[in-house]
Short mmCIF file of C-alpha atoms (C1' of nucleotides) in Angstrom, two decimals:
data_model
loop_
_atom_site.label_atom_id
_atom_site.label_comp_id
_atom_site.label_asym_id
_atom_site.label_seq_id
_atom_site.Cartn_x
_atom_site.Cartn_y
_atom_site.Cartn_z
CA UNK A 1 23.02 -64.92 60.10
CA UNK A 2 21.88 -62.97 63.16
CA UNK A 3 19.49 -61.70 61.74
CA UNK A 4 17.43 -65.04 61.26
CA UNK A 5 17.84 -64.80 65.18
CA UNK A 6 16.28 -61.38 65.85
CA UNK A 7 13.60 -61.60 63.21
CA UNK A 8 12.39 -65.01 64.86
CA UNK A 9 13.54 -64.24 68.73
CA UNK A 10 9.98 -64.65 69.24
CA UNK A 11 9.15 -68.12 67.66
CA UNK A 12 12.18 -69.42 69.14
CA UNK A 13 11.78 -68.05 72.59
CA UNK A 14 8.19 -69.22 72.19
CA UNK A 15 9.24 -72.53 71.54
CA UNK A 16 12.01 -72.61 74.46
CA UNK A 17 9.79 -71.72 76.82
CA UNK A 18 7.23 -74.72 75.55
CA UNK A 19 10.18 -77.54 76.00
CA UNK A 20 11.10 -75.64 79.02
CA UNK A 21 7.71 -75.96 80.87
CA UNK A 22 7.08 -79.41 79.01
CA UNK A 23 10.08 -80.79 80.75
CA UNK A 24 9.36 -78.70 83.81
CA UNK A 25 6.08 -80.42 83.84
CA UNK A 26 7.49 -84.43 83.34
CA UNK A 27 10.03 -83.52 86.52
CA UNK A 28 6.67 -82.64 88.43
CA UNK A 29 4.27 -85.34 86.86
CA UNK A 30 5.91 -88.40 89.02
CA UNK A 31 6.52 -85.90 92.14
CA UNK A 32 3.19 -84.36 92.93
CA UNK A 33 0.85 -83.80 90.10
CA UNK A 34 -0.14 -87.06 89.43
CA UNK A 35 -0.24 -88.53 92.81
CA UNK A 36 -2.16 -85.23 94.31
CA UNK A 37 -4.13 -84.40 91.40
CA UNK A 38 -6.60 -85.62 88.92
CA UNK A 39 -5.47 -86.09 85.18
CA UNK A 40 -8.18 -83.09 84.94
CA UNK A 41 -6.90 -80.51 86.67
CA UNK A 42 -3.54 -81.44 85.31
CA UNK A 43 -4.82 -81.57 81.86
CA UNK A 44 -6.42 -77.67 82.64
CA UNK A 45 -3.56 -76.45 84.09
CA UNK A 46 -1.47 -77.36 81.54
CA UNK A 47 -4.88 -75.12 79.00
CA UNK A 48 -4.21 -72.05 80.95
CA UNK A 49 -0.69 -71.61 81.29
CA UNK A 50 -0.78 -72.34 77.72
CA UNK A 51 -3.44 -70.14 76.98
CA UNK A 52 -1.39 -67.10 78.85
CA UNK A 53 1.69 -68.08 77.34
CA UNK A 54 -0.64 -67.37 73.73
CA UNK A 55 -2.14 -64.65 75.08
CA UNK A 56 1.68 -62.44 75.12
CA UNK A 57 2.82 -63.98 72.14
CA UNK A 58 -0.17 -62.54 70.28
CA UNK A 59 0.31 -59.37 72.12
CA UNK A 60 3.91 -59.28 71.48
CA UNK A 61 3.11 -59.84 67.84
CA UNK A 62 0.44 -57.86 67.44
CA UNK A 63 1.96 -54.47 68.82
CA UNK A 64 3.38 -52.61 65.86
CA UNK A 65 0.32 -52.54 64.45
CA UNK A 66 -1.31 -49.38 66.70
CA UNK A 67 0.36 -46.12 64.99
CA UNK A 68 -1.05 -42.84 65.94
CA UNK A 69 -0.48 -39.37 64.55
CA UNK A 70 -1.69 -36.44 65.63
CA UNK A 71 -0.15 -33.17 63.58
CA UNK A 72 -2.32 -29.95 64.21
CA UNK A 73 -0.36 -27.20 63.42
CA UNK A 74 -2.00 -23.41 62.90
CA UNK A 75 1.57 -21.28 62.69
CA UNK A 76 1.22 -17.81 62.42
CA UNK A 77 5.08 -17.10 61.59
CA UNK A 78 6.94 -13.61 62.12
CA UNK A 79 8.32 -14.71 65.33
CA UNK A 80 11.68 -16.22 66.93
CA UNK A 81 11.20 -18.92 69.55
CA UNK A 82 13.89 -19.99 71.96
CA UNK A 83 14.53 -23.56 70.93
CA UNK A 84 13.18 -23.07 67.39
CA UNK A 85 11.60 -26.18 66.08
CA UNK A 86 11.67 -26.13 62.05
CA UNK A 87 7.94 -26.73 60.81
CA UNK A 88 8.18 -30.38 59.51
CA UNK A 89 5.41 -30.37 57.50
CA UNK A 90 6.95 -28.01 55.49
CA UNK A 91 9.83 -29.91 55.14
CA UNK A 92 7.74 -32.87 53.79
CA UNK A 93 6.05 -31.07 51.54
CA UNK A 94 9.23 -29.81 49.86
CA UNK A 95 11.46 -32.71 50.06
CA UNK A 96 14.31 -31.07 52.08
CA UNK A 97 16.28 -33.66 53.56
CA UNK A 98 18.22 -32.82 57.16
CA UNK A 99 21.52 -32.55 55.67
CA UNK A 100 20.02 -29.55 53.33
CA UNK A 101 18.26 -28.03 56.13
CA UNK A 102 21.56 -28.11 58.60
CA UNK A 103 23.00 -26.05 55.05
CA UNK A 104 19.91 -23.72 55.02
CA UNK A 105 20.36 -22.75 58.29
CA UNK A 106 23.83 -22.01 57.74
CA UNK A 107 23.24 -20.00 54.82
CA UNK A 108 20.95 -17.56 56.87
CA UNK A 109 23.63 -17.12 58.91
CA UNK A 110 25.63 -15.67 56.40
CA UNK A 111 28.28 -17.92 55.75
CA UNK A 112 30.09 -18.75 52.56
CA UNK A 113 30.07 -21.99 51.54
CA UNK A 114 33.41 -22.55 52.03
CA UNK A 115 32.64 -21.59 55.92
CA UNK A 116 29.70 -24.23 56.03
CA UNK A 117 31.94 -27.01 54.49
CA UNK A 118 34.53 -26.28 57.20
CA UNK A 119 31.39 -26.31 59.91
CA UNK A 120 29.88 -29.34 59.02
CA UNK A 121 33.42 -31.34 57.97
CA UNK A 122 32.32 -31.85 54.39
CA UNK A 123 33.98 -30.82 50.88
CA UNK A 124 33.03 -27.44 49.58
CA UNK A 125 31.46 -29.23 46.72
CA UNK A 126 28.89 -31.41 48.58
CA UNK A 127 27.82 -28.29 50.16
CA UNK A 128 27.51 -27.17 46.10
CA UNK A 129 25.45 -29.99 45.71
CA UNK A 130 23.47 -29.93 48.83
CA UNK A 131 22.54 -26.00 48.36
CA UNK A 132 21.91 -26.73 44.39
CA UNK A 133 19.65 -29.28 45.47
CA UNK A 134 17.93 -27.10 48.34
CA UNK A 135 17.72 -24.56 45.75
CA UNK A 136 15.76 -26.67 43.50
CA UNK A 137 13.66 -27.42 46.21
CA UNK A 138 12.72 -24.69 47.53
CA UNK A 139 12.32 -23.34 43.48
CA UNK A 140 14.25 -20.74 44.28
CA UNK A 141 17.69 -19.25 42.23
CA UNK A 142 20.14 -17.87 44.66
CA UNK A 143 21.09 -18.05 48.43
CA UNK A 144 19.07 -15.24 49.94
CA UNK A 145 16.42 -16.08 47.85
CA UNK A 146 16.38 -19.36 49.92
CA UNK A 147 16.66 -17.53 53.25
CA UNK A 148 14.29 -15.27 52.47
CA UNK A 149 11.55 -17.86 51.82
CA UNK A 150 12.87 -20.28 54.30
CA UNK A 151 11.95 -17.69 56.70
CA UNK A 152 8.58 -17.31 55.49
CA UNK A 153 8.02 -21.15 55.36
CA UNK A 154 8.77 -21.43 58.75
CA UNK A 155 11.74 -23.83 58.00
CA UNK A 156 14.46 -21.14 60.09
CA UNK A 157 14.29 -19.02 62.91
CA UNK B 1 -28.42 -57.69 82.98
CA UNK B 2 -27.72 -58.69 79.15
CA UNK B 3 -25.47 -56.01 78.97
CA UNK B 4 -22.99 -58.54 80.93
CA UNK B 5 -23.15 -61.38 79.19
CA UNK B 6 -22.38 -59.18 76.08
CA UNK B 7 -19.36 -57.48 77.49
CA UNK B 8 -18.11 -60.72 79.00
CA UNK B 9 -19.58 -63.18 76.08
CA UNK B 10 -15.74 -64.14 75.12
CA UNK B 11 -14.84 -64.73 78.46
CA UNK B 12 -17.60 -66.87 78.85
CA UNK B 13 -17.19 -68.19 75.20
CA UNK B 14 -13.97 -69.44 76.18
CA UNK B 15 -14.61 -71.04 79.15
CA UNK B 16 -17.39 -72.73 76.96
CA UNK B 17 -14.73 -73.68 74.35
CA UNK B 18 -12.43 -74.98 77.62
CA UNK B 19 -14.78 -76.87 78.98
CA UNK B 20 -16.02 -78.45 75.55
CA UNK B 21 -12.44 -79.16 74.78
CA UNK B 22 -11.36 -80.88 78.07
CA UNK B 23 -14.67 -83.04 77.69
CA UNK B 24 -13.77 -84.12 74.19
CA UNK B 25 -10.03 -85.00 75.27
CA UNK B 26 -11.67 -86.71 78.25
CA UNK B 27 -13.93 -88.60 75.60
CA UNK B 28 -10.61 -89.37 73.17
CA UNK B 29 -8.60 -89.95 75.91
CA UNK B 30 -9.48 -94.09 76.61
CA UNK B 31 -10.41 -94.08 72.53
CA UNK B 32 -7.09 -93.83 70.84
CA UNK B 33 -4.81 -90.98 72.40
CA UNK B 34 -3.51 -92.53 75.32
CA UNK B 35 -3.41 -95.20 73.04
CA UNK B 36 -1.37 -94.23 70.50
CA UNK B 37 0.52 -91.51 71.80
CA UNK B 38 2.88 -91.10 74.37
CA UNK B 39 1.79 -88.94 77.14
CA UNK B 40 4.32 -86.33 76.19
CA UNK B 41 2.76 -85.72 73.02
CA UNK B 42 -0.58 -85.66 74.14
CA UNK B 43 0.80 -82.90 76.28
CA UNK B 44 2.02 -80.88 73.93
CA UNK B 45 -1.01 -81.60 71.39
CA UNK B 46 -2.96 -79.58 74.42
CA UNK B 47 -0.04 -77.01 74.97
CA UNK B 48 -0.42 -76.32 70.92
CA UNK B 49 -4.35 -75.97 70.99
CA UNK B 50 -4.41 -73.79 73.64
CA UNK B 51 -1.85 -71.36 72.95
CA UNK B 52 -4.01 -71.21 69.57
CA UNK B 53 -6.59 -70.44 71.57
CA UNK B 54 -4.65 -67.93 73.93
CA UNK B 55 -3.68 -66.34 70.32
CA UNK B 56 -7.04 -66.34 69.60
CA UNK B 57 -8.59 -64.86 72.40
CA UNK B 58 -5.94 -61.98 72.53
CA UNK B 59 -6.55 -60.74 69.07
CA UNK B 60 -10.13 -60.45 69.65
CA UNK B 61 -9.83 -58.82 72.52
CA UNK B 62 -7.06 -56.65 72.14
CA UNK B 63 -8.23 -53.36 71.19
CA UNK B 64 -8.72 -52.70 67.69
CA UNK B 65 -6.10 -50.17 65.96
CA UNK B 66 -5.58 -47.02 66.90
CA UNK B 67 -7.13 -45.16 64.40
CA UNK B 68 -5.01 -42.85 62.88
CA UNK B 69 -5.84 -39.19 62.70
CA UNK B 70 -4.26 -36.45 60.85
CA UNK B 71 -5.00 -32.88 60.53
CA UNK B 72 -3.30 -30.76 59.41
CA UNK B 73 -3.95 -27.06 59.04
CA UNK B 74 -1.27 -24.99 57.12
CA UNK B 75 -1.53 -21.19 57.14
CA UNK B 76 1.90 -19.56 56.36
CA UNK B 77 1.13 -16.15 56.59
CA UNK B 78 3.51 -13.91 57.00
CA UNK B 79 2.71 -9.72 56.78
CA UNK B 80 5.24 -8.42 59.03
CA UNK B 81 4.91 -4.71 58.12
CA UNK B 82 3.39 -2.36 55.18
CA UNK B 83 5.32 0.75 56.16
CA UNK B 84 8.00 -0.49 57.68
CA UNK B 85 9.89 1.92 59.54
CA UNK B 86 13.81 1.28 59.98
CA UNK B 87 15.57 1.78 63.13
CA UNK B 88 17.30 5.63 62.79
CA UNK B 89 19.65 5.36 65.12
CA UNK B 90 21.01 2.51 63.76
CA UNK B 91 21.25 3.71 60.60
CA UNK B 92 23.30 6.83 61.72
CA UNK B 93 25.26 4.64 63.67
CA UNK B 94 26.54 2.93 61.14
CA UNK B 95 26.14 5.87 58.31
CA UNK B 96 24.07 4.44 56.28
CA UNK B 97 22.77 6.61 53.55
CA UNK B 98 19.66 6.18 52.01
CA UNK B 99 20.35 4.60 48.63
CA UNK B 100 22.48 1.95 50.65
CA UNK B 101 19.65 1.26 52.42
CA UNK B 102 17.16 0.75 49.80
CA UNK B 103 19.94 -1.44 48.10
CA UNK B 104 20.29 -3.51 51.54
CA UNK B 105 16.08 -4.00 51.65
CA UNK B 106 16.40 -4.81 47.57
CA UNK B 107 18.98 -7.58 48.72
CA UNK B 108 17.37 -9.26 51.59
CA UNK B 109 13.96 -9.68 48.80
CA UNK B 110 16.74 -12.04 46.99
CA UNK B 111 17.01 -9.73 44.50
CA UNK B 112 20.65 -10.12 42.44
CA UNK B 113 22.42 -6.85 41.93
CA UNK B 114 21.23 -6.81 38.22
CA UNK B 115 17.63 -7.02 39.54
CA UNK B 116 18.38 -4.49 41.87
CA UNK B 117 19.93 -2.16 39.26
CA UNK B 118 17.12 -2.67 37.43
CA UNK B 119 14.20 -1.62 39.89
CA UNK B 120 16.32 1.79 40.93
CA UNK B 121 17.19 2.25 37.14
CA UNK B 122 20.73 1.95 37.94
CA UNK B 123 23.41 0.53 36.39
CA UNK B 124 24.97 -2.29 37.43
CA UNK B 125 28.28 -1.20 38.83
CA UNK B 126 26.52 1.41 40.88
CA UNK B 127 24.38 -1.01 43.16
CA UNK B 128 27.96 -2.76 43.04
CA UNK B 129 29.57 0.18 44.63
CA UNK B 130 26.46 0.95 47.16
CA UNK B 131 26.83 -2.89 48.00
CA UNK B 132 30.55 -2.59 49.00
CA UNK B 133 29.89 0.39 50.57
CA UNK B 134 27.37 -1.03 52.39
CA UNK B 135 29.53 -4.20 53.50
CA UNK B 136 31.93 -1.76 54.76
CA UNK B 137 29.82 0.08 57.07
CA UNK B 138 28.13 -3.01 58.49
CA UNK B 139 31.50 -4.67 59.16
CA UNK B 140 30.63 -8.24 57.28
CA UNK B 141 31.74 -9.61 53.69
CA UNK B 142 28.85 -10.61 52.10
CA UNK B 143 25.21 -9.60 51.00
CA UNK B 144 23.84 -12.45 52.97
CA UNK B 145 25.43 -11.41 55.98
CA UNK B 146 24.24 -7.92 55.36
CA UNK B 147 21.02 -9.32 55.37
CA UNK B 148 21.21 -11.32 58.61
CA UNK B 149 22.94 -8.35 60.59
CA UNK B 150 20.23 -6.05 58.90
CA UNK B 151 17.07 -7.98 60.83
CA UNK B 152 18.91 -8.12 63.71
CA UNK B 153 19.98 -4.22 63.90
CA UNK B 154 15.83 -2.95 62.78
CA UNK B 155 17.08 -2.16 59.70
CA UNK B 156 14.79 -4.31 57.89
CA UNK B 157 11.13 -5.46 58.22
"C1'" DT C 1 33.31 29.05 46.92
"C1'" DC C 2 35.18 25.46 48.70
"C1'" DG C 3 35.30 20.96 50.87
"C1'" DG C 4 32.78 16.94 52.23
"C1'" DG C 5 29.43 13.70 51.53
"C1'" DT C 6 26.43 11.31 48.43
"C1'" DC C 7 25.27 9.42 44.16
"C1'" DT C 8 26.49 7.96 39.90
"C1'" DC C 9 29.23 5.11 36.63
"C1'" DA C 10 33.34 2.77 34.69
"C1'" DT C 11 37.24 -0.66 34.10
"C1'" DA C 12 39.88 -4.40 35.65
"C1'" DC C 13 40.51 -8.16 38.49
"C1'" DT C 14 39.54 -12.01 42.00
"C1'" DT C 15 36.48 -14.84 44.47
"C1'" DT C 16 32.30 -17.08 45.22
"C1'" DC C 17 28.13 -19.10 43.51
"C1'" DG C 18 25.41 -22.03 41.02
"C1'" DG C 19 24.37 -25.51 37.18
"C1'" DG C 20 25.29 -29.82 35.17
"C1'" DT C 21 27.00 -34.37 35.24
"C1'" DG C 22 28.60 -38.58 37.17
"C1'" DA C 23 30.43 -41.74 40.74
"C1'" DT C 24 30.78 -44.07 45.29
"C1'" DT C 25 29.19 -45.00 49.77
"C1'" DT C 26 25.90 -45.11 53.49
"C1'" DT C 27 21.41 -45.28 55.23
"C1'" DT C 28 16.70 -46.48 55.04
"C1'" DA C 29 12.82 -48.95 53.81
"C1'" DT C 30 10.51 -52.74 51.82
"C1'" DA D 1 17.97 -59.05 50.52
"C1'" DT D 2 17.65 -55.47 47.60
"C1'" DA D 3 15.90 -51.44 45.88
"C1'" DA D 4 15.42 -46.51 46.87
"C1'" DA D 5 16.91 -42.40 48.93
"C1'" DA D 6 20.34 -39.65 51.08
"C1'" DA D 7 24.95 -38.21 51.55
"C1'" DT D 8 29.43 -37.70 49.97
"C1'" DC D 9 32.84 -35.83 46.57
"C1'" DA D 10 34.80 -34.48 42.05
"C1'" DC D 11 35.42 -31.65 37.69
"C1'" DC D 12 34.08 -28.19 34.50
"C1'" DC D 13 32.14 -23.92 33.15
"C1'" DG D 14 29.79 -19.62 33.12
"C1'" DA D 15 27.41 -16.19 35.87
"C1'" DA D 16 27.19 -13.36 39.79
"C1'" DA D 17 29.23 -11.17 43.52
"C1'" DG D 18 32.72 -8.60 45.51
"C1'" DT D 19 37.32 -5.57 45.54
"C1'" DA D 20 40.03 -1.78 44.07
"C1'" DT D 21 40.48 2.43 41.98
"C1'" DG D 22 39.25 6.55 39.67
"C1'" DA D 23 36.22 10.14 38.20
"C1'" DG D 24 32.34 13.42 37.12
"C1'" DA D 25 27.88 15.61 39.02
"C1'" DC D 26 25.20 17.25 42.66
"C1'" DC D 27 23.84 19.35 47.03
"C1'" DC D 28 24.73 21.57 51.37
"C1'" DG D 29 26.92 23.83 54.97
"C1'" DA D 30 31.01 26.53 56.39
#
DNA sequence: TCGGGTCTCATACTTTCGGGTGATTTTTAT
DNA sequence: ATAAAAATCACCCGAAAGTATGAGACCCGA
């Protein structure tokens, strides 16, 4: 499977590049190294290079683990916005998925449901489903009930 | 200043550890490993130890986590307007009367037409007829496009 | 007083919405 | 890999919305 690959690129890069510079090394050892050099400063060469080569695999490894986030959000609603930006946090908080949202936004336009299956390419009866669900979400009971408070929440424009 | 050997103390630890290490493998080295061992895997024993070490030193001096900070501040408030005044011309323009209007605000609350009935004490059919009526004049087909072209014309808050 | 506009209500009919259920597929996350 | 969530679609049914038409009551200006 290629997936064994891509979860392990790492490990198995890691280990091609130690054959690689192993055999690199044994071409060198009867050319210069040994005749120039000390078994030493061979020896401690072959420490650091190895040590670097540990030092990016642990920072390779270790990177996912920083995550940051940052949400300060004071909204003070009532007004438009160019490229409006629905408030995600009050997505989250009610569960609406994208696909419901794209239907929400729809809906405030004032189109049937018919009209917003043709839009997005779907079946009048996922967008049934999708606005039921929305509905549910938003614990509301009809259409304009939704837009109404979607507007409030910040969710449309 | 002590302040640099503790800043620098891993640096220096390591080149302790390096320089212990290389000593001991100097010490094994007539003992048993050259013995032994070939030199190729005496070479990679070292390549292995110090890309543990490399590992080692990286993760302790890679910067802990990031820490992760959230705040988040929700104030949906929304008072647009207590006495909301609605746009006269508009509402000549498109001969609105004044029952069609309250119907039109009723509507954009969410409110069904039974609800709506119900708060004018009117029957049913009657906010039915203002409705259509009301469709008519503002050129669109349903009460959620009513609503929509309401905000947008001042017609509602 | 007469016509026009508004407001009221009704009946009959069609269309759209929304609820409920279940199934399949795709995507995402673990 | 596999479990969970999202997305897709279908069918049925009842409720709500919307259309069409007619009609009586009221007010106001011509």
């Amino acid at each position: 499977m290629g997936n064994f690959f891509l979860k392990n690129k790492l490990i198995i890069l890691y280990g091609a590049s130690l054959a690689a510079i192993l055999i690199l090394l044994k071409w060198l050892e009867f050319k210069y190294v040994i005749i120039d050099h000390s078994f030493e400063v061979y020896i401690g060469a072959i420490a650091l290079i190895f040590t670097g080569l540990g030092i990016w695999l642990a920072l390779k490894l270790v990177k996912p683990k920083t995550e940051t986030i940052i949400i300060e959000r004071e909204v003070y609603l009532s007004k438009p916005a160019e490229g409006f930006i629905p408030d995600e946090k009050a997505l989250l908080k009610f569960g609406i998925s994208k696909r419901e949202w794209e239907v929400l936004a729809l809906m405030s336009e004032g189109l049937s449901n018919q009209e917003i299956a043709s839009h997005l390419f779907l079946s009048l009866n996922t967008i049934k489903t999708h606005s039921s669900n929305l509905f549910e979400k938003l614990e509301v009971k009809r259409r304009t009930q939704a837009v109404e408070k979607g507007k409030r929440l910040g969710l449309l424009a």
